Coordinates of C-alpha atoms in Angstrom, one line a residue:
Chain R
M12 CA 10.2 29.8 -25.4
T13 CA 13.5 30.2 -26.7
A14 CA 14.8 26.8 -27.5
V15 CA 18.6 27.0 -26.2
A16 CA 18.2 25.4 -22.6
P17 CA 17.8 21.9 -22.8
P18 CA 13.9 20.7 -22.1
I19 CA 14.3 20.0 -18.2
L20 CA 12.3 16.7 -19.0
E21 CA 12.2 14.6 -22.2
T22 CA 11.0 11.7 -23.2
T23 CA 11.8 9.7 -26.5
G24 CA 9.6 6.7 -28.1
L25 CA 8.3 5.8 -24.9
K26 CA 6.2 2.3 -25.0
A27 CA 4.7 1.1 -22.1
G28 CA 1.3 -0.6 -21.0
Y29 CA -0.1 -3.5 -18.7
F30 CA -0.3 -7.3 -19.3
E31 CA -0.2 -7.9 -23.2
V32 CA -1.7 -5.0 -23.6
N33 CA 0.3 -1.1 -24.8
I34 CA -1.2 2.1 -24.0
L35 CA 1.5 4.1 -24.9
H36 CA 3.3 3.4 -28.3
D37 CA 5.5 5.8 -29.2
V38 CA 5.0 9.2 -27.1
S39 CA 7.5 11.9 -27.2
I40 CA 7.2 15.2 -25.3
A41 CA 10.0 17.8 -24.1
V42 CA 9.4 20.3 -21.5
P43 CA 10.9 23.6 -21.7
R44 CA 12.3 24.6 -18.6
G45 CA 10.2 26.8 -16.4
A46 CA 7.1 26.0 -18.6
I47 CA 3.6 24.6 -18.4
V48 CA 3.0 22.0 -21.0
S49 CA -0.7 20.4 -21.4
V50 CA -0.9 16.6 -22.8
I51 CA -4.4 16.3 -23.8
G52 CA -6.5 13.9 -25.8
P53 CA -9.0 11.7 -25.8
N54 CA -10.3 9.2 -23.1
G55 CA -7.8 6.1 -23.5
A56 CA -5.0 8.1 -25.1
G57 CA -2.5 7.5 -22.7
K58 CA -1.9 10.6 -20.9
S59 CA -2.4 9.2 -17.4
T60 CA -0.3 6.4 -18.5
L61 CA 2.4 8.9 -19.6
L62 CA 2.4 10.7 -16.4
K63 CA 2.9 7.5 -15.0
T64 CA 5.7 5.9 -16.7
I65 CA 7.7 9.2 -16.6
Y66 CA 6.8 8.5 -12.6
G67 CA 8.2 4.9 -12.7
F68 CA 4.8 3.4 -11.8
L69 CA 4.7 1.8 -15.0
K70 CA 8.1 0.4 -16.5
P71 CA 8.4 1.7 -20.1
R72 CA 9.0 -1.5 -22.5
D73 CA 10.8 1.0 -25.0
G74 CA 12.1 4.4 -25.3
R75 CA 13.8 7.2 -22.3
V76 CA 12.9 9.7 -20.1
V77 CA 15.7 12.0 -19.3
Y78 CA 15.0 14.8 -16.6
R79 CA 17.9 18.0 -16.7
P80 CA 17.8 19.8 -13.2
D81 CA 20.3 22.5 -13.5
G82 CA 23.4 21.6 -14.9
A83 CA 23.0 17.8 -14.7
E84 CA 21.5 14.9 -16.9
H85 CA 19.6 12.0 -15.4
D86 CA 18.1 9.4 -16.8
I87 CA 15.1 8.5 -15.4
T88 CA 13.9 5.3 -17.3
G89 CA 12.1 3.0 -15.2
L90 CA 13.4 4.4 -11.9
R91 CA 11.3 3.7 -9.2
P92 CA 9.2 6.5 -7.9
N93 CA 10.9 7.3 -4.6
R94 CA 14.1 7.5 -6.3
V95 CA 12.5 9.8 -8.6
T96 CA 11.1 12.1 -6.4
A97 CA 14.7 12.2 -4.9
L98 CA 15.9 13.9 -7.7
G99 CA 13.4 16.7 -7.3
L100 CA 10.4 15.7 -9.5
S101 CA 6.6 15.5 -7.8
Y102 CA 3.4 13.8 -8.6
I103 CA -0.3 14.7 -8.2
P104 CA -2.1 11.5 -9.2
Q105 CA -5.7 12.0 -9.8
L106 CA -8.4 11.7 -6.8
D107 CA -6.4 9.1 -4.6
N108 CA -3.9 12.2 -3.8
V109 CA -4.0 12.5 -0.2
F110 CA -3.4 10.1 2.9
P111 CA -7.3 10.3 4.4
N112 CA -6.5 8.7 7.6
M113 CA -3.6 11.5 8.6
S114 CA -4.1 15.1 9.5
I115 CA -3.3 17.4 7.0
Q116 CA 0.0 18.6 8.6
E117 CA 1.1 15.1 8.4
N118 CA 0.1 14.9 5.3
L119 CA 2.3 17.5 4.4
E120 CA 5.1 16.3 6.2
M121 CA 5.0 13.2 4.4
G122 CA 5.5 15.0 1.6
A123 CA 8.8 16.2 2.8
F124 CA 9.6 13.0 4.0
L125 CA 13.3 13.4 1.9
L126 CA 13.9 16.6 3.4
R127 CA 16.8 16.6 6.1
T128 CA 16.0 20.1 7.2
G129 CA 14.1 23.3 6.8
V130 CA 10.6 21.1 7.0
D131 CA 9.0 23.8 9.1
E132 CA 10.0 26.9 7.2
R133 CA 8.1 25.3 4.4
L134 CA 5.2 24.0 6.1
E135 CA 4.9 27.9 7.0
R136 CA 5.1 28.9 3.4
M137 CA 2.4 26.1 2.3
F138 CA 0.2 27.5 5.0
E139 CA 1.1 30.5 3.9
L140 CA -0.5 29.2 0.1
F141 CA -3.1 27.9 1.1
P142 CA -4.7 29.5 4.3
L143 CA -7.0 26.9 4.8
L144 CA -4.9 24.1 5.3
R145 CA -3.5 26.3 8.5
E146 CA -7.2 26.4 9.9
R147 CA -7.6 22.8 9.5
R148 CA -3.9 21.4 10.0
R149 CA -5.0 19.2 12.8
A150 CA -7.9 17.9 11.0
K151 CA -8.0 14.4 8.8
A152 CA -7.7 15.0 4.8
G153 CA -10.4 12.0 4.6
G154 CA -13.0 14.8 5.6
L155 CA -11.7 17.3 3.3
S156 CA -14.2 18.0 -0.3
G157 CA -12.8 17.5 -3.6
G158 CA -11.6 21.2 -3.9
Q159 CA -9.9 21.5 -0.3
R160 CA -8.3 17.7 -1.1
Q161 CA -6.9 19.1 -4.5
M162 CA -5.2 22.1 -2.3
L163 CA -4.1 19.8 -0.2
A164 CA -2.6 17.8 -2.9
M165 CA -0.8 20.5 -4.5
A166 CA 0.6 21.9 -1.3
R167 CA 2.2 18.2 -0.4
A168 CA 3.7 17.7 -3.9
L169 CA 5.3 21.6 -3.2
M170 CA 6.4 20.3 0.5
S171 CA 9.7 18.4 -1.7
G172 CA 10.4 21.6 -3.0
P173 CA 10.3 20.2 -6.6
D174 CA 11.3 21.7 -10.4
L175 CA 9.2 19.9 -12.2
L176 CA 5.7 18.9 -11.4
L177 CA 3.0 16.4 -13.0
L178 CA -0.2 17.1 -12.4
D179 CA -2.8 14.5 -13.5
E180 CA -6.1 15.8 -14.1
P181 CA -6.3 18.6 -11.6
S182 CA -10.0 19.6 -12.3
A183 CA -11.3 16.2 -11.9
G184 CA -15.0 15.6 -10.1
L185 CA -14.5 19.9 -8.9
A186 CA -17.4 22.4 -9.5
P187 CA -16.3 24.8 -11.7
N188 CA -15.6 27.9 -9.2
V189 CA -13.4 25.4 -7.5
V190 CA -11.6 24.4 -10.8
D191 CA -10.9 28.0 -11.1
E192 CA -9.3 28.5 -7.9
V193 CA -7.4 25.3 -8.4
F194 CA -6.5 26.9 -12.0
D195 CA -5.0 30.1 -10.2
K196 CA -2.8 28.3 -7.6
I197 CA -1.4 26.2 -10.6
R198 CA -0.2 29.5 -12.4
E199 CA 0.9 30.7 -9.1
I200 CA 3.1 27.6 -8.9
N201 CA 4.3 28.3 -12.2
A202 CA 5.2 31.6 -11.6
A203 CA 7.5 30.7 -8.9
G204 CA 9.6 28.6 -11.3
I205 CA 8.4 25.2 -11.6
S206 CA 7.7 23.4 -14.4
M207 CA 4.8 21.5 -15.0
I208 CA 3.0 18.7 -17.3
I209 CA -0.7 18.6 -16.9
V210 CA -2.9 15.9 -18.6
E211 CA -6.5 17.1 -18.6
Q212 CA -9.7 16.7 -19.8
N213 CA -10.8 20.1 -19.2
A214 CA -8.4 20.6 -22.6
R215 CA -9.5 24.4 -23.5
R216 CA -8.6 25.5 -19.8
S217 CA -5.3 23.7 -19.8
L218 CA -4.2 25.0 -23.0
A219 CA -5.1 28.5 -22.5
M220 CA -2.5 28.8 -19.3
S221 CA 0.1 26.1 -21.2
D222 CA 3.1 27.5 -23.1
Y223 CA 3.2 24.8 -24.9
G224 CA 0.6 21.3 -25.5
Y225 CA 0.6 17.9 -27.1
V226 CA -2.3 15.9 -28.4
L227 CA -2.6 12.2 -27.7
D228 CA -4.4 9.6 -29.4
M229 CA -4.1 5.7 -29.1
G230 CA -1.1 6.3 -27.4
R231 CA 0.7 8.3 -29.9
N232 CA 1.8 11.9 -30.5
R233 CA -0.9 13.5 -32.9
F234 CA 0.1 17.3 -32.8
E235 CA 1.8 19.7 -30.8
G236 CA 2.8 23.6 -30.3
P237 CA 2.4 26.4 -28.2
G238 CA -0.8 26.5 -26.2
E239 CA -2.8 29.5 -28.0
R240 CA -1.8 27.8 -31.4
L241 CA -3.2 24.5 -30.8
L242 CA -6.3 26.3 -29.2
H243 CA -7.1 27.7 -32.5
D244 CA -5.9 25.0 -34.6
E245 CA -8.9 23.9 -36.9
K246 CA -8.0 20.3 -36.4
V247 CA -7.4 20.3 -33.2
V248 CA -10.6 22.1 -32.2
D249 CA -12.4 19.7 -35.0
L250 CA -11.3 16.5 -33.7
Y251 CA -10.1 17.2 -29.8
L252 CA -12.0 20.3 -28.6
G253 CA -15.3 19.2 -29.2
G254 CA -15.8 21.6 -32.5
R255 CA -16.4 25.3 -33.1
G256 CA -20.1 24.2 -33.1
R257 CA -19.9 22.5 -29.7
L258 CA -18.2 24.8 -28.4
A259 CA -20.5 28.3 -29.3
A260 CA -23.5 25.6 -27.9
A261 CA -21.3 25.0 -25.0
A262 CA -20.1 28.3 -23.8
P263 CA -21.8 31.1 -25.7
S264 CA -20.4 33.9 -23.6
G265 CA -16.9 33.0 -24.7
E266 CA -16.4 31.9 -21.2
D267 CA -13.3 29.4 -22.5
Y268 CA -11.3 32.1 -23.7
E269 CA -11.8 34.3 -20.8
A270 CA -9.6 32.5 -18.9
A271 CA -6.8 32.7 -21.4
E272 CA -6.7 36.4 -20.6
R273 CA -7.3 36.2 -17.0
P274 CA -4.2 38.6 -15.8
P275 CA -1.4 36.7 -14.2
P276 CA -2.1 36.5 -10.1
P277 CA -1.0 39.6 -8.6
A278 CA 2.6 40.1 -7.4
Q279 CA 2.1 40.4 -3.7
R280 CA 1.0 36.8 -4.3
R281 CA 3.9 35.5 -5.6
F282 CA 5.9 33.4 -3.4
R283 CA 9.4 31.6 -3.1
L284 CA 9.4 27.9 -2.9
Chain O
M7 CA -17.1 -4.2 44.3
S8 CA -13.6 -6.2 44.1
E9 CA -15.0 -8.8 41.9
L10 CA -15.5 -6.2 39.4
A11 CA -11.7 -4.7 40.0
Q12 CA -10.6 -8.4 39.6
L13 CA -12.7 -9.1 36.0
L14 CA -11.5 -5.6 35.2
A15 CA -7.8 -6.5 35.8
N16 CA -8.1 -9.8 33.9
G17 CA -9.6 -8.0 31.0
L18 CA -6.4 -5.7 30.6
V19 CA -4.5 -8.9 30.7
T20 CA -6.2 -10.3 28.2
G21 CA -7.1 -7.0 26.4
S22 CA -3.3 -5.9 26.2
I23 CA -1.9 -9.0 24.5
I24 CA -4.9 -9.2 21.9
A25 CA -3.9 -5.6 21.5
I26 CA -0.3 -6.1 20.9
A27 CA -0.8 -9.2 18.2
A28 CA -3.5 -7.2 16.8
I29 CA -1.8 -4.6 15.4
G30 CA 1.3 -6.8 13.7
L31 CA -2.0 -8.2 11.9
T32 CA -3.4 -5.0 10.8
L33 CA -0.3 -3.4 9.6
V34 CA 0.6 -6.4 7.7
Y35 CA -2.7 -6.5 6.3
G36 CA -2.8 -2.7 5.6
I37 CA 0.8 -2.1 4.2
L38 CA 1.0 -5.4 2.3
G39 CA -2.8 -6.6 1.7
I40 CA -2.0 -9.8 3.4
V41 CA -4.6 -11.2 6.0
N42 CA -2.4 -13.4 7.8
F43 CA -3.9 -16.3 9.4
A44 CA -0.5 -17.5 10.3
H45 CA -0.5 -14.7 12.6
G46 CA -1.5 -17.1 15.5
E47 CA 1.6 -19.3 14.8
Y48 CA 4.0 -16.4 14.9
L49 CA 2.7 -16.4 18.6
A50 CA 3.1 -19.7 19.4
F51 CA 6.3 -20.1 18.1
G52 CA 7.6 -17.1 20.2
A53 CA 5.9 -18.8 22.9
F54 CA 8.2 -22.4 22.2
I55 CA 11.3 -20.3 20.9
A56 CA 11.2 -18.4 24.2
F57 CA 10.6 -22.1 26.1
A58 CA 13.2 -23.6 24.2
V59 CA 15.9 -20.6 25.8
N60 CA 14.3 -20.2 29.3
V61 CA 13.4 -23.7 29.8
T62 CA 15.7 -26.4 28.0
L63 CA 19.1 -24.2 27.9
G64 CA 18.2 -22.4 31.5
W65 CA 18.5 -18.4 30.3
P66 CA 15.9 -16.1 32.6
I67 CA 12.6 -15.3 31.5
A68 CA 13.6 -11.5 30.2
G69 CA 16.3 -12.6 28.2
S70 CA 13.9 -15.6 27.1
I71 CA 11.8 -13.1 25.9
V72 CA 13.9 -10.8 24.2
F73 CA 15.2 -13.7 21.9
A74 CA 12.1 -14.9 21.4
M75 CA 11.0 -11.4 20.2
V76 CA 14.1 -11.0 17.7
A77 CA 13.8 -14.7 16.5
T78 CA 10.0 -14.4 15.4
A79 CA 11.1 -11.0 14.1
M80 CA 13.3 -12.9 11.4
L81 CA 10.7 -15.7 10.9
G82 CA 8.7 -12.8 9.9
L83 CA 11.2 -11.3 7.7
G84 CA 12.6 -14.4 6.0
L85 CA 8.7 -15.8 5.3
E86 CA 8.9 -12.0 3.6
Y87 CA 11.5 -12.9 1.5
G88 CA 11.4 -16.5 0.9
L89 CA 7.5 -16.7 0.4
W90 CA 5.7 -13.2 0.4
R91 CA 7.3 -11.4 -1.8
P92 CA 7.8 -13.7 -4.6
L93 CA 4.2 -14.1 -4.2
R94 CA 3.7 -10.2 -5.1
R95 CA 6.2 -10.7 -7.9
R96 CA 3.6 -13.0 -9.7
G97 CA 0.5 -11.3 -9.1
A98 CA -0.6 -13.0 -6.1
K99 CA -4.1 -10.6 -5.1
V100 CA -5.7 -10.8 -1.4
V101 CA -7.4 -13.9 -1.7
A102 CA -4.6 -16.1 -3.2
L103 CA -2.4 -14.6 -0.3
L104 CA -4.9 -15.5 2.5
L105 CA -5.3 -18.9 1.6
V106 CA -1.3 -19.6 1.4
S107 CA -1.5 -18.3 4.8
I108 CA -3.9 -20.7 5.9
G109 CA -1.5 -22.7 4.3
L110 CA 1.3 -21.4 6.3
A111 CA -0.7 -21.6 9.4
L112 CA -1.0 -25.7 9.3
V113 CA 2.5 -26.3 8.6
L114 CA 4.0 -23.7 11.2
R115 CA 1.7 -25.1 14.0
H116 CA 2.5 -28.6 12.9
V117 CA 6.0 -27.7 12.8
I118 CA 5.7 -26.6 15.9
F119 CA 4.0 -30.0 16.8
L120 CA 6.8 -31.8 15.6
V121 CA 9.8 -30.3 17.2
W122 CA 8.4 -29.6 21.0
G123 CA 5.1 -32.1 20.9
A124 CA 1.7 -31.8 22.5
T125 CA 2.3 -31.7 25.8
P126 CA 1.5 -28.4 27.7
R127 CA 4.5 -27.0 28.5
R128 CA 5.0 -23.5 31.0
F129 CA 8.1 -21.4 31.6
D130 CA 10.4 -21.5 34.2
V131 CA 8.7 -18.9 36.1
D132 CA 7.3 -18.7 39.8
V133 CA 3.6 -19.2 38.7
F134 CA 2.5 -19.6 42.7
Q135 CA 4.0 -15.7 44.0
V136 CA 0.4 -14.0 44.1
Y137 CA 0.2 -10.5 44.9
D138 CA -3.0 -8.7 46.8
L139 CA -3.3 -5.4 45.4
G140 CA -5.2 -3.0 48.0
G141 CA -7.4 -6.6 49.3
V142 CA -9.6 -6.3 46.3
I143 CA -7.4 -7.7 42.9
R144 CA -5.5 -10.6 43.3
L145 CA -2.8 -10.8 40.4
S146 CA -0.1 -13.2 40.1
L147 CA 3.6 -12.1 39.4
T148 CA 3.5 -13.0 35.7
Q149 CA -0.1 -11.8 35.3
I150 CA 1.7 -8.3 36.6
T151 CA 4.1 -8.8 34.2
A152 CA 2.8 -9.5 31.4
V153 CA 0.4 -6.5 31.7
S154 CA 2.9 -4.0 32.6
I155 CA 5.0 -5.2 29.7
A156 CA 2.4 -5.5 27.2
F157 CA 1.0 -1.9 28.2
A158 CA 4.7 -0.7 27.8
A159 CA 5.0 -2.2 24.3
I160 CA 1.2 -0.6 23.5
L161 CA 2.5 2.9 24.6
L162 CA 5.6 2.6 22.7
V163 CA 4.1 1.3 19.2
G164 CA 1.5 3.6 19.9
L165 CA 4.2 6.6 20.2
T166 CA 6.4 5.0 17.1
L167 CA 3.4 5.3 14.9
A168 CA 2.2 8.7 15.9
R169 CA 5.8 10.3 15.9
T170 CA 8.5 9.0 14.5
K171 CA 9.3 9.3 10.7
L172 CA 9.2 5.6 10.3
G173 CA 5.4 5.2 12.0
K174 CA 4.3 8.4 9.9
S175 CA 5.6 6.5 6.9
M176 CA 4.0 3.3 7.9
R177 CA 1.0 4.8 8.6
A178 CA 1.2 6.7 5.1
Y179 CA 2.0 3.3 3.4
S180 CA -1.0 1.5 4.8
D181 CA -3.5 4.7 3.8
N182 CA -2.1 5.0 0.4
S183 CA 0.7 3.0 -1.0
A184 CA 1.5 4.9 -4.4
L185 CA 1.1 8.5 -2.7
A186 CA 3.8 6.9 -0.2
S187 CA 6.1 6.3 -3.0
V188 CA 5.5 9.7 -4.4
S189 CA 6.8 11.0 -1.4
G190 CA 9.7 9.1 -1.6
I191 CA 9.3 5.9 0.9
D192 CA 11.4 3.4 -0.3
V193 CA 8.3 0.0 -0.3
D194 CA 11.1 -2.8 0.5
R195 CA 12.6 -0.7 3.9
I196 CA 8.8 -0.2 5.2
T197 CA 7.9 -3.9 4.4
A198 CA 11.1 -5.4 6.2
Y199 CA 10.2 -2.9 9.3
T200 CA 6.6 -3.8 9.3
W201 CA 7.5 -7.7 9.4
V202 CA 9.7 -6.7 12.0
L203 CA 7.7 -4.8 14.1
G204 CA 4.4 -7.1 13.3
A205 CA 6.1 -10.4 13.9
G206 CA 8.2 -9.0 16.9
L207 CA 5.1 -8.0 18.7
A208 CA 3.3 -11.4 17.7
G209 CA 6.5 -13.2 19.8
L210 CA 6.0 -11.1 22.6
G211 CA 2.2 -11.9 22.9
G212 CA 3.0 -15.5 22.2
V213 CA 5.4 -15.3 25.7
L214 CA 3.5 -12.9 27.1
L215 CA 0.0 -15.6 26.7
G216 CA 1.9 -18.3 27.6
L217 CA 3.2 -16.9 30.9
V218 CA -0.2 -15.6 31.9
Q219 CA -1.8 -19.0 30.9
G220 CA 0.3 -20.6 32.9
S221 CA 0.7 -24.0 30.5
F222 CA 0.0 -23.8 26.5
N223 CA 0.7 -25.7 23.6
P224 CA 1.4 -25.5 20.4
N225 CA -2.9 -24.4 19.4
M226 CA -2.5 -21.4 21.6
G227 CA -2.0 -19.0 18.7
F228 CA -4.7 -20.4 17.0
T229 CA -7.0 -20.3 19.8
L230 CA -6.3 -16.8 20.1
L231 CA -6.4 -15.7 16.8
L232 CA -10.0 -15.3 16.2
P233 CA -10.4 -12.6 19.3
I234 CA -7.2 -11.0 17.2
F235 CA -9.0 -10.7 13.8
A236 CA -12.1 -9.4 16.2
A237 CA -9.7 -6.6 17.4
V238 CA -8.5 -5.5 13.9
I239 CA -11.9 -5.5 12.7
L240 CA -13.3 -4.0 15.6
G241 CA -10.9 -1.4 15.6
G242 CA -11.3 -0.9 11.7
V243 CA -9.0 -2.7 9.6
G244 CA -5.6 -1.4 8.9
S245 CA -5.7 1.4 11.8
A246 CA -2.8 0.6 13.9
Y247 CA -4.4 2.9 16.5
G248 CA -8.0 1.0 16.2
S249 CA -6.6 -2.7 16.8
L250 CA -4.9 -1.5 20.2
V251 CA -8.0 0.3 21.3
G252 CA -10.2 -3.1 20.0
G253 CA -7.8 -5.5 21.7
V254 CA -8.0 -3.8 25.2
G255 CA -11.4 -3.2 24.7
L256 CA -12.4 -6.4 23.5
G257 CA -10.4 -7.9 26.4
L258 CA -12.3 -5.9 28.7
A259 CA -15.9 -6.9 27.9
M260 CA -14.8 -10.6 27.7
E261 CA -14.0 -10.7 31.3
L262 CA -16.7 -8.1 32.7
S263 CA -19.6 -10.2 30.5
T264 CA -19.1 -12.6 33.8
W265 CA -19.6 -10.6 36.3
N266 CA -22.3 -12.1 38.4
A267 CA -23.9 -8.2 38.8
L268 CA -24.9 -8.7 35.2
A269 CA -27.8 -10.7 35.8
G270 CA -25.8 -13.3 37.2
G271 CA -22.9 -12.8 34.4
V272 CA -22.3 -15.3 31.3
D273 CA -20.7 -18.6 32.1
P274 CA -16.7 -17.9 31.0
V275 CA -16.8 -20.4 28.6
Y276 CA -18.8 -18.3 26.4
K277 CA -16.6 -15.4 26.8
P278 CA -15.3 -15.7 22.9
V279 CA -18.9 -15.6 22.2
V280 CA -19.5 -12.5 24.1
A281 CA -16.5 -10.6 21.6
F282 CA -18.2 -11.7 18.6
A283 CA -21.6 -10.5 19.8
I284 CA -19.9 -7.4 20.3
L285 CA -18.2 -7.6 17.1
I286 CA -21.2 -8.0 15.3
L287 CA -23.1 -5.3 17.3
A288 CA -20.4 -2.9 17.0
L289 CA -20.3 -3.0 13.0
L290 CA -23.9 -2.7 12.8
V291 CA -23.7 0.5 14.0
R292 CA -19.9 1.4 12.5
P293 CA -19.3 -0.9 9.3
Q294 CA -16.0 0.9 9.2
G295 CA -14.8 -0.3 12.5
L296 CA -14.0 2.3 15.5
F297 CA -11.0 3.7 14.2
G298 CA -11.7 2.9 10.3
K299 CA -12.1 5.1 7.3
A300 CA -15.6 5.3 6.1
R301 CA -15.6 4.2 2.1
Y302 CA -16.4 7.0 -0.5
V303 CA -18.3 5.0 -3.0

C-alpha cells in the first residue's frame, strides 16, 4: 500500500463501553482505500465493540471516527447507524445477520432501502454473485443454513453499494469447507474495489488475505503491520496465534498457509458492484 | 344449515374486529418491545371519541369513525413521546414497560369513566335495520358495515405490510432491529408510524365494536383485551400476518363453538373459554404460534 491517498476510514483514540465499563480504551486504526484490514485479538479484546462503535451502535466516550469516500471527509463519530449507511458504509453483524421472517428477496430489498433507483439491477448482480440465493429467493431467510445465511448477509450488505464493508466474524459457527467459500467471496468482493474491515477469531486465515492487520488486546492497540508480516512476527505468533508449537500440532500439513497462497479468484468471476 | 351460516357470519364480525385490534398490539410489541395492556383502552378511547362527535356533536357516523381513528392515533403518538420514549431512554425493559402499561390502562379507563360515566352508550345509528341475506343469514346494517370496514382495513393493512416500503421496513424492524438500522431505516420514523397505524386501528376497532355490540361502556376494551392477546399469541407473537389470521380464526371458533350440531354446542357464556382452550391446544402443537419463528437455541 502506498500511503499517498488518505485512508478511507480512520479512528483515533477511540474509547467506548457499556455502563461503567470501558471496553475500548484507546484504539486507532486506519483502513487504506481498497484494502482488507483485519482486526484480531483474544476474546474480550474489544474487536466487535470497535465495529459497533465505528457504526454508531455505541457512542464513543472519546476519540474520533473519520470516513473519507471519494473526495469528501465526514466526521462520523457517534453518527446513528442509518446515517452511517447513507454515507456508503455497510456492516455485517455476527450471527444475527438476516431478517429471519422475511424472504430472501425481501432481505436483499431491505439492504437497498436507501436506494431510489437501480434496485432490480443490484438484485440481479447479487443473484449472479450468489446463485443459490436466486434459486431460493421466495424462501424465508430463517430456514437457511449457517453458510447460506452468511452469503445472504453479504449480499444484503452489498445491496446498498458500499465503499467500505465491516464484517464481524464472518466465519463464526461455520463448517470448514463453508468457511473457505465465505473467504473466497470476501476476496472476490474486495477485488471489486470495496474496502473492508474484518474482525476474526480465525486470525491466521484472516491475516493471510489482509493487506494490513491490527492486534487488539484489552481495548488497546498492541501490534500492527502488513498481514503477512504479522503472520510471521514471533511475538504475535506466540501471544495471539497460538504459538508455533500449537500451530505445528494443529495443522501439520501447513494448511493455514495454503490459504495465503491460494491464487486470486479467476477473472471471469469478477463483477462490478 | 342456516344456523351454521349465521354463526359463520357472526364469527367473521367478531373475528375481524379482534384482528384489527391485534395487529396494533403485535406491531407495538415486535417493534418497541411493549406488551401493551392499555391496548384495550385505546379501543374504548376510539369508541368514546366517536360517540362524542357522533352523538354529542351530531356528526354522521362515517366522519365520526375517521375522527376517532385520527384521535386515537394522536393519543398513541402522544403517549409515545410523553411516556414510552422517555422510559426506553432510561433503559426500561419488557417487564417494566408491561407494568407501566397496566397502570396506563387503569388511568385511561378511569379517565373515560370520569368524562363519560358508566352508563351504557350507543351511537346514533339505526340498529333495527336488519337484512336477510338469501334467507339464511340475518345481519343488522351496522354489523354488515362493521364487517365490511374491518375486512377492508385488514386487506389494506395486509397489502401495506407485504408490498409497501413502509410495511416492509416495519416487518424488518420487528425481525431484527439492529440490522434494520444498518439497512438505513430511521428508528424514530418507524416508531411513529407504528403508533399511528397500531393506535389508529385500535381506535377503528373500538368504534366497530361499539357498532356491533349496540351499546358499550368504558370497560368494553378491557373485556376484549384477552381475546386480542389470544389472537396475537395464536398467530405468533410479533407476526403481523399471524395476528390477522389468529384474530379471524379465533372469532370464528368462538361463534362456531355454540353450534347446535356440535353436541348441542356450548353455552354462549363460555365463548371466551373456548377461545382459550383453542389457544392452549394450538400452542401445545405449535408453541411459536401459527406464523411465529421457531427460536433457535
